[in-house]
PDB file of C-alpha atoms and ligand atoms in Angstrom:
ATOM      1  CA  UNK K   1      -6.988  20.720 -34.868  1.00 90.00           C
ATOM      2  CA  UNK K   2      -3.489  19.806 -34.042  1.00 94.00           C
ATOM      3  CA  UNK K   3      -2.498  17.203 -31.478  1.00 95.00           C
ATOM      4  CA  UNK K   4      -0.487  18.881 -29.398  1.00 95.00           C
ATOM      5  CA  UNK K   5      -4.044  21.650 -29.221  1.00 95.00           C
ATOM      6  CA  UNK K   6      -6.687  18.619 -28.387  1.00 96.00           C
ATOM      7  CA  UNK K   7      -3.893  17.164 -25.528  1.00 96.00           C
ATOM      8  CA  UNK K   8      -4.300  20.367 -24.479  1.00 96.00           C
ATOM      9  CA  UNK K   9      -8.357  20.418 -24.260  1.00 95.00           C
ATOM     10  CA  UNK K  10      -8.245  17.130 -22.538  1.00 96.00           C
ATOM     11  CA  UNK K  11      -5.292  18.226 -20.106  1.00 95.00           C
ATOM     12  CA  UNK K  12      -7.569  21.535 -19.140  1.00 94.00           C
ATOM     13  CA  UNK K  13     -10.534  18.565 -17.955  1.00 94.00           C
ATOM     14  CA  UNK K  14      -8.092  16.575 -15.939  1.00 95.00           C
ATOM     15  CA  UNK K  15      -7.083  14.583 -18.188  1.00 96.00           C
ATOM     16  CA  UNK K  16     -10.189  13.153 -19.345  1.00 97.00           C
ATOM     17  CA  UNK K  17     -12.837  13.572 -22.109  1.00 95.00           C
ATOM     18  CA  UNK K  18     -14.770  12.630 -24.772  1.00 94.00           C
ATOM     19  CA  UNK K  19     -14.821  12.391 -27.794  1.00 94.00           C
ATOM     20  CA  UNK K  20     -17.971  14.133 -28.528  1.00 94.00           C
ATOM     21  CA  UNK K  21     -16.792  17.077 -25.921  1.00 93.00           C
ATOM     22  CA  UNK K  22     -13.605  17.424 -28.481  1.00 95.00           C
ATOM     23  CA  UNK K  23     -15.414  17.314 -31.260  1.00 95.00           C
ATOM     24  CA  UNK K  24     -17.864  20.383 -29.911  1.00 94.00           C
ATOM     25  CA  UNK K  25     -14.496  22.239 -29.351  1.00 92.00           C
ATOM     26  CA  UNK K  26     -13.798  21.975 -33.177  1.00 94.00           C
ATOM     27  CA  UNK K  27     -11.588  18.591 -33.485  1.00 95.00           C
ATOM     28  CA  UNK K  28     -12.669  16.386 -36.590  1.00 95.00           C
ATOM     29  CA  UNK K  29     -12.696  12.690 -36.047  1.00 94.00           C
ATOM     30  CA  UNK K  30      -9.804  12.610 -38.621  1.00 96.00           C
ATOM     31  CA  UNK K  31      -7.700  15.217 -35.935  1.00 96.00           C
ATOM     32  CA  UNK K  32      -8.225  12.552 -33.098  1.00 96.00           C
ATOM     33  CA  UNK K  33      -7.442   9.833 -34.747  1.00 96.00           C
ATOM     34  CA  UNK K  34      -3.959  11.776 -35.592  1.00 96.00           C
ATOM     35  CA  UNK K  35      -3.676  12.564 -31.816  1.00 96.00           C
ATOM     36  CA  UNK K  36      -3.748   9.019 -31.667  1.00 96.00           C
ATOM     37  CA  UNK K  37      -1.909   7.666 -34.142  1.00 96.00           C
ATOM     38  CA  UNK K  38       1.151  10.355 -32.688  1.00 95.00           C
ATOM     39  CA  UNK K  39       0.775   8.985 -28.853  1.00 95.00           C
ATOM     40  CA  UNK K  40      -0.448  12.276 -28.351  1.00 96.00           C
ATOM     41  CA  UNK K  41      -3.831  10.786 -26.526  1.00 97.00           C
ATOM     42  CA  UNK K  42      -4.488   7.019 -25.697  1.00 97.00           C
ATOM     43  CA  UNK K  43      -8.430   5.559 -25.892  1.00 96.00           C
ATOM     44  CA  UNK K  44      -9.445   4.711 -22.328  1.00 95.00           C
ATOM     45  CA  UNK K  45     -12.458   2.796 -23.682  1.00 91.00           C
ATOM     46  CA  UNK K  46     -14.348   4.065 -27.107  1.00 91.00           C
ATOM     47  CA  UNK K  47     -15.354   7.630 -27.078  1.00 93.00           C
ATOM     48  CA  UNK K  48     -13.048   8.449 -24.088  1.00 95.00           C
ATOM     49  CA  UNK K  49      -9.664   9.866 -24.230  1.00 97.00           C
ATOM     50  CA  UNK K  50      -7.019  10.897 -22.206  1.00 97.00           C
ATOM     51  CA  UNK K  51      -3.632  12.678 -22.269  1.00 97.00           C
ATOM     52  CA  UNK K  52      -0.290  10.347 -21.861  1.00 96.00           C
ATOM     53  CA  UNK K  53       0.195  11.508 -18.006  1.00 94.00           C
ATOM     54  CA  UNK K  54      -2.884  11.533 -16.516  1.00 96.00           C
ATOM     55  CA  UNK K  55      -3.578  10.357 -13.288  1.00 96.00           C
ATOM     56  CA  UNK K  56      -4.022   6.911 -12.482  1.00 96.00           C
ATOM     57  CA  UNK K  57      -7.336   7.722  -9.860  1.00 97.00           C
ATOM     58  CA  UNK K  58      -8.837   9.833 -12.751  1.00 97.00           C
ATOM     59  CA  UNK K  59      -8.708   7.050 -15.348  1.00 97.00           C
ATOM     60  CA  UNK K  60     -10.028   4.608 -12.653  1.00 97.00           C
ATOM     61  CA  UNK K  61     -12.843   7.176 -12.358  1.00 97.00           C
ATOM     62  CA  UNK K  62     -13.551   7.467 -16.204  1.00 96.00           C
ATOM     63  CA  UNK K  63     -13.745   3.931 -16.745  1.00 96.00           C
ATOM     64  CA  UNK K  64     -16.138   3.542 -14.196  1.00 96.00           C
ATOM     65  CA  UNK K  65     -17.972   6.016 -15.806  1.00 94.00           C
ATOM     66  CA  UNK K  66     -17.859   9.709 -13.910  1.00 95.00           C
ATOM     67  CA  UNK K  67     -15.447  12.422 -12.229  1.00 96.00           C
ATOM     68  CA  UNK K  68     -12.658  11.455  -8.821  1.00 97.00           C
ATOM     69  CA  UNK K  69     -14.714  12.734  -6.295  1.00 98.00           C
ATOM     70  CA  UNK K  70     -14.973  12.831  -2.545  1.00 98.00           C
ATOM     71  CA  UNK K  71     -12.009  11.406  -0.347  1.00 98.00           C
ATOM     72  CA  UNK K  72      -9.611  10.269  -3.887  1.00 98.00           C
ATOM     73  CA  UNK K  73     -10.115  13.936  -4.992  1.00 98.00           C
ATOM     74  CA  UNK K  74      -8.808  15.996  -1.332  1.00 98.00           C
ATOM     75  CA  UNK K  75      -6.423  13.432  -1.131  1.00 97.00           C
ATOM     76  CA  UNK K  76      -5.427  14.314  -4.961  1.00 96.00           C
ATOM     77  CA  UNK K  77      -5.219  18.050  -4.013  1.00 97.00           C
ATOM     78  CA  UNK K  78      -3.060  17.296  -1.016  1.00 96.00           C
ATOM     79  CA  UNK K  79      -5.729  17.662   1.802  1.00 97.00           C
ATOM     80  CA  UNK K  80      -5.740  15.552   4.982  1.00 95.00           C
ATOM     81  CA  UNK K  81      -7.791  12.452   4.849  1.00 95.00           C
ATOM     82  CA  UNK K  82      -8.517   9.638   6.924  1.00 90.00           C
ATOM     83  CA  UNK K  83      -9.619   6.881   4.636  1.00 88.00           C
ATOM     84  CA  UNK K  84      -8.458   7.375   1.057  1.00 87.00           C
ATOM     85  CA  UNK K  85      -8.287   3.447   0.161  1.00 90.00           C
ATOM     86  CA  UNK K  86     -11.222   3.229  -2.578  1.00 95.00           C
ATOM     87  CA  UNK K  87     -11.321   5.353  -5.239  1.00 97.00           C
ATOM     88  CA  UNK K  88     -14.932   7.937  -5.155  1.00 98.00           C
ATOM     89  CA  UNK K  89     -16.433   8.464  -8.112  1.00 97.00           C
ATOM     90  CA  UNK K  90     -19.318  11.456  -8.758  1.00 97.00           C
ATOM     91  CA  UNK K  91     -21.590   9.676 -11.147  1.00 95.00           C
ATOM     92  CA  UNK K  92     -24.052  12.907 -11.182  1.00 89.00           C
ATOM     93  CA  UNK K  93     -27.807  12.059 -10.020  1.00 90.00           C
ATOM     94  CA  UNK K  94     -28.537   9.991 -13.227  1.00 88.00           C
ATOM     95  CA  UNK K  95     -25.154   8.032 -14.417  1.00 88.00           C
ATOM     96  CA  UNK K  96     -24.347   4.791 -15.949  1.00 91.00           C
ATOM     97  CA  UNK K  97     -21.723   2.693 -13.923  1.00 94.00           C
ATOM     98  CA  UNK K  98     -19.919   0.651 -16.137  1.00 94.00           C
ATOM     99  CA  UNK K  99     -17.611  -2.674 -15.153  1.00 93.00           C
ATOM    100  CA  UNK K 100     -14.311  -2.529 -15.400  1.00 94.00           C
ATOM    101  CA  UNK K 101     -10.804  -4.776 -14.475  1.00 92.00           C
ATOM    102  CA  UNK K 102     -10.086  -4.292 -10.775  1.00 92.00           C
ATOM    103  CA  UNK K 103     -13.336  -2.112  -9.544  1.00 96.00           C
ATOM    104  CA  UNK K 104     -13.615  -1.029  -5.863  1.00 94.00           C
ATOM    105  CA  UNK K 105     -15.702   2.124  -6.315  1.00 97.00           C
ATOM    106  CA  UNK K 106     -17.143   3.839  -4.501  1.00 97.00           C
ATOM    107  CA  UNK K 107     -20.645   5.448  -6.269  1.00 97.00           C
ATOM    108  CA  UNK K 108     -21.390   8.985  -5.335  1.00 97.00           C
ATOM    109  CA  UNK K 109     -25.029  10.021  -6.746  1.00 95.00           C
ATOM    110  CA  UNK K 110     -25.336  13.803  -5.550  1.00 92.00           C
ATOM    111  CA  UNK K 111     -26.645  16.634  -7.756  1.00 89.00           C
ATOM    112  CA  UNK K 112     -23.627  18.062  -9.743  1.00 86.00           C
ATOM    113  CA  UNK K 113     -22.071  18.110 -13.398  1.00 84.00           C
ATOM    114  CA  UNK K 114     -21.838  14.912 -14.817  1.00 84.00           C
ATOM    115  CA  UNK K 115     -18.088  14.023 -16.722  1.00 90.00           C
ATOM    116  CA  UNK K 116     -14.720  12.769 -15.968  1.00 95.00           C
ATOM    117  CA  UNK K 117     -12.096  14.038 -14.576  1.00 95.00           C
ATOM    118  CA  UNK K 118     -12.278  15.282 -10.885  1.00 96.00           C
ATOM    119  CA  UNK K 119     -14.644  17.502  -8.874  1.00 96.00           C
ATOM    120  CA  UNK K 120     -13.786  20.966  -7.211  1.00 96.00           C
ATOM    121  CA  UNK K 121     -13.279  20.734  -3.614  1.00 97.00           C
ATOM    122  CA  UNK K 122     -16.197  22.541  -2.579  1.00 98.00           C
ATOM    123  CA  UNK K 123     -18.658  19.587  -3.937  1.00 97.00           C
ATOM    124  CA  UNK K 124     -15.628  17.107  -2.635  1.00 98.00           C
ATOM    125  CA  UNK K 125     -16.145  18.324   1.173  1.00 98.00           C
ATOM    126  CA  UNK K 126     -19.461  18.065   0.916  1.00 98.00           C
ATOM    127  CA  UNK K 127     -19.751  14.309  -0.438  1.00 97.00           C
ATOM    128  CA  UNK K 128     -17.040  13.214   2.298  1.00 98.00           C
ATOM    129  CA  UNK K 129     -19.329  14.761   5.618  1.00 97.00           C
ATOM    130  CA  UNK K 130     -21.888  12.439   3.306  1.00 96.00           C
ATOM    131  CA  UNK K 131     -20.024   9.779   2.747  1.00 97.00           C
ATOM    132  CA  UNK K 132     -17.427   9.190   6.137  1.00 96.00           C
ATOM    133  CA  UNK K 133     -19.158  11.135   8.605  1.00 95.00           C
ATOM    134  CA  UNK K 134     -18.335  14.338  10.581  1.00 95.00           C
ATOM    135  CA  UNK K 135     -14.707  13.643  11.965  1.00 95.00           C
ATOM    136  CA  UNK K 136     -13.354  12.896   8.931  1.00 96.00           C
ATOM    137  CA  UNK K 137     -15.141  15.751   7.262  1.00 97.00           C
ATOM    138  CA  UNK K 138     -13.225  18.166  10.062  1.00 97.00           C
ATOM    139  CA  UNK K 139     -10.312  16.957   9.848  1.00 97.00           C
ATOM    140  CA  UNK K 140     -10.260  17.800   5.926  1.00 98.00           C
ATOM    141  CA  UNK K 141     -11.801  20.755   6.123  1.00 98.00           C
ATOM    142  CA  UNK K 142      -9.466  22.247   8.300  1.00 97.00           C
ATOM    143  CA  UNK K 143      -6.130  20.738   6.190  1.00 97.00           C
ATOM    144  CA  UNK K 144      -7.959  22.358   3.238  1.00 98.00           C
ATOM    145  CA  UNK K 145      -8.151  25.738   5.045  1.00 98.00           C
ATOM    146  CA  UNK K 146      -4.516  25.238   6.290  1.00 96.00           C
ATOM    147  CA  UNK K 147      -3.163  24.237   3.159  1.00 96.00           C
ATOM    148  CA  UNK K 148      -4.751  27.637   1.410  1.00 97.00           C
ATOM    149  CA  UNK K 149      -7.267  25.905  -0.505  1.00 97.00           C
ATOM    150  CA  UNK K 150     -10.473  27.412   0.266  1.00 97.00           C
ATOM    151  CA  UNK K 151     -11.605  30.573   0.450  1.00 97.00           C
ATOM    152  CA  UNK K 152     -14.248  32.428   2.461  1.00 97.00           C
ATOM    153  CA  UNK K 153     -16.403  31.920  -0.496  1.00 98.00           C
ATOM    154  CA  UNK K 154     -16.032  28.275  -0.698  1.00 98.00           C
ATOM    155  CA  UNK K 155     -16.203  27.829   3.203  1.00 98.00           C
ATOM    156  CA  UNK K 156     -19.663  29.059   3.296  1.00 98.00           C
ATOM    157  CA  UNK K 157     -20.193  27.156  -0.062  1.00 98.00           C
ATOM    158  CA  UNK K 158     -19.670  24.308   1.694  1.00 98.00           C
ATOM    159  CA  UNK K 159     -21.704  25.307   4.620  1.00 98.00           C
ATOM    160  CA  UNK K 160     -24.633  26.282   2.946  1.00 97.00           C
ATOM    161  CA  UNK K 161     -24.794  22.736   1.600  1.00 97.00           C
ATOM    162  CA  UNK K 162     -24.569  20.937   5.105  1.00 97.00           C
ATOM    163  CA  UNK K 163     -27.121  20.186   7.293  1.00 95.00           C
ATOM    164  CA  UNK K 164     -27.494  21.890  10.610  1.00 95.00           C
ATOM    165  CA  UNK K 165     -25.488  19.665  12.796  1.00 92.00           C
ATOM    166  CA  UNK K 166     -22.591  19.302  10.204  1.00 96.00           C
ATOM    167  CA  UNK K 167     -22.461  23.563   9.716  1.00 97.00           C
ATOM    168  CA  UNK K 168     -21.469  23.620  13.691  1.00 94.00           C
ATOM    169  CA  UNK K 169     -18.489  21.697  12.476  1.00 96.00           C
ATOM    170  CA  UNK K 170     -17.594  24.016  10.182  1.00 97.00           C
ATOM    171  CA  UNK K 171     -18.132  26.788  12.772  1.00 95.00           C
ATOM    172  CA  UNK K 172     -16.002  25.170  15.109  1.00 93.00           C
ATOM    173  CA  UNK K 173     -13.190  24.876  12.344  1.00 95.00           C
ATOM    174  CA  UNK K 174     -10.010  26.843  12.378  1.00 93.00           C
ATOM    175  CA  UNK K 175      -7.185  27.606   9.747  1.00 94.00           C
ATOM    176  CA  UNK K 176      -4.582  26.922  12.087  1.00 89.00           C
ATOM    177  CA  UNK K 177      -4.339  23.361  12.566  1.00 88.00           C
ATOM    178  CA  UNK K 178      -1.326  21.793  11.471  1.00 83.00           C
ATOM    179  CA  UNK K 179      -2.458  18.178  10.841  1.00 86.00           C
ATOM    180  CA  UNK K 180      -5.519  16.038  10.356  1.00 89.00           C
ATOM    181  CA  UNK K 181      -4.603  14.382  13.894  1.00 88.00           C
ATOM    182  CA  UNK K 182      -4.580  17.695  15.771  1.00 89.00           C
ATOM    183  CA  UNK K 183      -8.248  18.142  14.082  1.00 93.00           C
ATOM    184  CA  UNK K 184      -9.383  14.594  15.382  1.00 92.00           C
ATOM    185  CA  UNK K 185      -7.858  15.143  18.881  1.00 92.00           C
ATOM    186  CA  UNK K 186      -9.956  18.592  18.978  1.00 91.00           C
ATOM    187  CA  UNK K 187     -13.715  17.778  17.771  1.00 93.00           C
ATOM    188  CA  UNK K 188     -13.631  14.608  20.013  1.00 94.00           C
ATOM    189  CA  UNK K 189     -12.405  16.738  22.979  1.00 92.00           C
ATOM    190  CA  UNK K 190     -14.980  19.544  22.209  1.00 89.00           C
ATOM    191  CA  UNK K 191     -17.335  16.663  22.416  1.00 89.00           C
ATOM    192  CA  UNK K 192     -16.481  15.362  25.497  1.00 91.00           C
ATOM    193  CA  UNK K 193     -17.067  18.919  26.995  1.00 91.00           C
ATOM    194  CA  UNK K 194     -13.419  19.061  27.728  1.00 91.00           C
ATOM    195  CA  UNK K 195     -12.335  22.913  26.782  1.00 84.00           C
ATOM    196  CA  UNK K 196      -8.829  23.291  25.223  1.00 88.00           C
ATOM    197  CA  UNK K 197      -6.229  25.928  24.204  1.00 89.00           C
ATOM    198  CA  UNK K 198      -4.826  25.248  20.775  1.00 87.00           C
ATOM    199  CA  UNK K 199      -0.994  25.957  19.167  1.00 87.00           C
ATOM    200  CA  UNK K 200      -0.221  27.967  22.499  1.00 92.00           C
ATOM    201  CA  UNK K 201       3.150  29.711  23.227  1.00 94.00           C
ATOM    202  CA  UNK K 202       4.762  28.689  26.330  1.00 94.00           C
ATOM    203  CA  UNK K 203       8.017  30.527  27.291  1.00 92.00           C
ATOM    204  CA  UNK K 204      11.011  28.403  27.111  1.00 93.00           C
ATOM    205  CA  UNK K 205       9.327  25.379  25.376  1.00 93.00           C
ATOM    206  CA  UNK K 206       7.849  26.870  22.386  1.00 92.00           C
ATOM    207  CA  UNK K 207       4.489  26.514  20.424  1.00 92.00           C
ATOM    208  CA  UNK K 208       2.879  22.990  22.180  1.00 92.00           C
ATOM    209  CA  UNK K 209      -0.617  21.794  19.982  1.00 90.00           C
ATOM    210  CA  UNK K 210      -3.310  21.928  22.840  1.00 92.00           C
ATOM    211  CA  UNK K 211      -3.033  22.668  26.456  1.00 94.00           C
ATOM    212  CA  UNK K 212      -5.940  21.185  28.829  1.00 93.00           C
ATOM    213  CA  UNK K 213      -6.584  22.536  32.201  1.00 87.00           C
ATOM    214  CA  UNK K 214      -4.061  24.840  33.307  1.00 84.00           C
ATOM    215  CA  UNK K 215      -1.136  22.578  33.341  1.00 91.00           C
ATOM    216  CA  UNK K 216      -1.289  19.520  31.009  1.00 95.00           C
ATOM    217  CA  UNK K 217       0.425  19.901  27.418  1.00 95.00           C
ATOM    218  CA  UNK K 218      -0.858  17.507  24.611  1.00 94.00           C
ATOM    219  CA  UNK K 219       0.702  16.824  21.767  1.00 92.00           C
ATOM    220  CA  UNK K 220       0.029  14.765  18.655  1.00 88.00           C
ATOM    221  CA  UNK K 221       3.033  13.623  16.479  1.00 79.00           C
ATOM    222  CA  UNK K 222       1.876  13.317  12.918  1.00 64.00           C
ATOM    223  CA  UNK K 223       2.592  10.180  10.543  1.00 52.00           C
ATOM    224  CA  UNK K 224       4.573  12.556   7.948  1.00 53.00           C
ATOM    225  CA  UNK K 225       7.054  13.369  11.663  1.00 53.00           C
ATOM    226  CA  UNK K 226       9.768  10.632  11.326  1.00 54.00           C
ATOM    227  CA  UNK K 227      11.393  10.026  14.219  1.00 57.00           C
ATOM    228  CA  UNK K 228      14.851  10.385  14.320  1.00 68.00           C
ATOM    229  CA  UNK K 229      17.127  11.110  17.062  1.00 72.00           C
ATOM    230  CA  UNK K 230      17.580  14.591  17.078  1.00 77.00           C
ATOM    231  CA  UNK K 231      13.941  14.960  16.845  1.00 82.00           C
ATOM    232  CA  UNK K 232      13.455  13.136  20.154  1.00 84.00           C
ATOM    233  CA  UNK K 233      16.456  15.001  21.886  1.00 89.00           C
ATOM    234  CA  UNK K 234      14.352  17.848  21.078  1.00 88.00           C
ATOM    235  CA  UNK K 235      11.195  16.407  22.526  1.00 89.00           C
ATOM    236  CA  UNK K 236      12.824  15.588  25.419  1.00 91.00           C
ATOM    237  CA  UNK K 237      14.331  18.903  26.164  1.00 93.00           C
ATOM    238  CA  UNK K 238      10.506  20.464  25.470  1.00 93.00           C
ATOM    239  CA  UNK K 239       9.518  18.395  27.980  1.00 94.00           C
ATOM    240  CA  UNK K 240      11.969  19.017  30.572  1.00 95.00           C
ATOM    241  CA  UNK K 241      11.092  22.662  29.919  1.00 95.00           C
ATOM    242  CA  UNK K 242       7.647  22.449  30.398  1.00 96.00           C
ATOM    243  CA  UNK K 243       7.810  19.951  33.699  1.00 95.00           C
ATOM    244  CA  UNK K 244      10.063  22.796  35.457  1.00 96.00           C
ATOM    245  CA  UNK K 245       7.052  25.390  34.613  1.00 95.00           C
ATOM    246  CA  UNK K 246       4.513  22.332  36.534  1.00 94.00           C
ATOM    247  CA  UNK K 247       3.100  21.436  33.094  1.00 95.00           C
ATOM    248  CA  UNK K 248       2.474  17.377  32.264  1.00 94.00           C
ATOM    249  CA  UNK K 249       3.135  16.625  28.640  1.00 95.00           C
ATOM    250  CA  UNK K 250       0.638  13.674  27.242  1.00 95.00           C
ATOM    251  CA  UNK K 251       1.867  12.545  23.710  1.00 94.00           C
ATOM    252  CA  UNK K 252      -0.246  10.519  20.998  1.00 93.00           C
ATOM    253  CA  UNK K 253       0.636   9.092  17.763  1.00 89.00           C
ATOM    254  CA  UNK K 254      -1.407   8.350  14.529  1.00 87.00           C
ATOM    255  CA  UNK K 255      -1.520   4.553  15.657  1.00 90.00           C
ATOM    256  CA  UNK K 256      -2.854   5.726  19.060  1.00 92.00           C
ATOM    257  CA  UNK K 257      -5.314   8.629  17.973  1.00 91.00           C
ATOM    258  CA  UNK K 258      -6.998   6.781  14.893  1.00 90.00           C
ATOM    259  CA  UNK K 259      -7.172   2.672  16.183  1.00 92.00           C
ATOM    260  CA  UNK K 260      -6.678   3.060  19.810  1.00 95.00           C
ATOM    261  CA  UNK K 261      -8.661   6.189  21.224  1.00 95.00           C
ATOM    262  CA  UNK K 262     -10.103   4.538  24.409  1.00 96.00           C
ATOM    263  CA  UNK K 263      -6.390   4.603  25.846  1.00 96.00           C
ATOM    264  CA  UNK K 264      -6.261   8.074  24.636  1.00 95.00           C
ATOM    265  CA  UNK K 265      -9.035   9.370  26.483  1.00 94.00           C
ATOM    266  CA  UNK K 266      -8.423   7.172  29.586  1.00 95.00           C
ATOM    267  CA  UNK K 267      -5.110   8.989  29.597  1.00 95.00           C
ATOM    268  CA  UNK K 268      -6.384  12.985  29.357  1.00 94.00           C
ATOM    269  CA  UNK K 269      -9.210  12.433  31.394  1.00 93.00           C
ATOM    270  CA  UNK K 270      -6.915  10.805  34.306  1.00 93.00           C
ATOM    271  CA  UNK K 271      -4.609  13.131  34.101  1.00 92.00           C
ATOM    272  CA  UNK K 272      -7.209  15.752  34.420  1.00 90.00           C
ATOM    273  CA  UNK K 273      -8.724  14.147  37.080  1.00 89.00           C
ATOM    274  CA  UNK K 274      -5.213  13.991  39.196  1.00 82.00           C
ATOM    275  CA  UNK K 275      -5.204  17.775  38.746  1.00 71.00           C
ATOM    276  CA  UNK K 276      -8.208  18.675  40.296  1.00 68.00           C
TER     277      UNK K 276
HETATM  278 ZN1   ZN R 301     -17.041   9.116  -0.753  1.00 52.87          ZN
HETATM  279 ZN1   ZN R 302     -15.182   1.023 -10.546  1.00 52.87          ZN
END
């Protein structure tokens, strides 16, 4: 087997495999040694290779001995998550951890394939409502659905694997929610009882994220939004716009939503308070 063909086999897992796994697929011992020799593969420890550009999460993963799972693989696909610090690792129900230079893993021991390279995002979503509870499992569920990533099928995938009390999350999701903030804001207001409109159209302003009672516009300014001048002109004259209709715009940042909710719900529940 060529080089270039067994770069291709490992590529196709992620980036990561064995050497037995390459040898099943027809590659001699003498082939991966030449992969080797021509930079073609490098050995991340022995009987574990891995293509030139692999990620550096998925090698983490390999040496620790199993597949990027949980929070490190959403964030990986590009899905919304709150805490993506540590890297997850799926270790399958009977792994072997192994040390390594540098570890901060974080062991995942559900049912599943066993293997390197990273886990699909159905099993992902369901490790994360395991592993950081349901508000950060919301929030990435809905970025997933935003983003395109899951189909029906995998939705109820997902579901089916969740306990009662975590499947009303997923019931209460929806596709349309532009940021992981805007998912926070909702589930915790749906938990206090207080009932919201979401991404509503309001002539002369334009789309707002939530409105609350009949009059009060929130909305939650994401940490990808720089703020630059032009972008706060244009807040401004939103605002304006919606104070001549009667409507009170509340604002909230990612500093304010994620470390400093108290204020945050001091703030909608006074204002809702002055309105009635
Ligand atoms: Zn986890
Ligand atoms: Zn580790």
């Amino acid at each position: 087997m060529y080089p270039t063909e067994i770069a291709a086999r490992i590529d196709a897992r992620h980036g990561v495999a064995r050497a037995s796994t390459l040898r099943m697929a027809g590659a001699s011992a003498r082939d991966i040694r030449r992969a080797l020799v021509t930079g073609s593969i490098w050995k991340v420890r022995p009987g574990v290779y891995a293509t030139p550009d692999v990620s550096a999460d998925i090698v983490t993963a390999a040496r620790h001995g199993g597949a990027l799972c949980c929070a490190s693989a959403l964030a990986q696909l590009g899905v919304w998550v709150l805490d993506a610090d540590a890297i997850h690792v799926a270790m399958g129900p009977h792994g072997r951890q192994r040390e390594h230079a540098g570890c901060a893993c974080i062991p995942h021991w559900d049912e599943g394939a066993t293997g390197f390279g990273r886990v699909d995002i159905v099993r992902a979503l369901v490790q994360l409502a395991r592993c950081q509870g349901d508000e950060a499992f919301f929030a990435a569920f809905e970025s997933a659905w935003h983003r395109g990533l899951l189909s029906r099928r995998d939705r109820l995938a997902v579901r089916a694997r969740l306990d009662a009390r975590q499947r009303r999350l997923v019931d209460a999701a929806r596709s349309d929610s532009e940021s992981g903030l805007e998912s926070l804001l909702r589930i915790r207001l749906l938990r206090m009882g207080i009932v919201l409109r979401c991404q509503v159209r309001i002539r002369t302003v334009g789309r707002v994220d939530f409105v609350v009672g009949d009059r009060i516009i929130l909305e939650v300014d994401g940490r990808e939004n720089h703020d630059g001048e032009s972008h706060r002109h244009r807040d401004l004259v939103r605002d304006a716009n919606a104070a001549a209709l009667g409507y009170r715009t509340l604002r909230f940042d990612y500093a304010l939503v994620i470390h400093d909710w108290p204020r945050v719900e001091r703030a909608i529940v006074g204002a809702l308070r002055r309105r009635a």
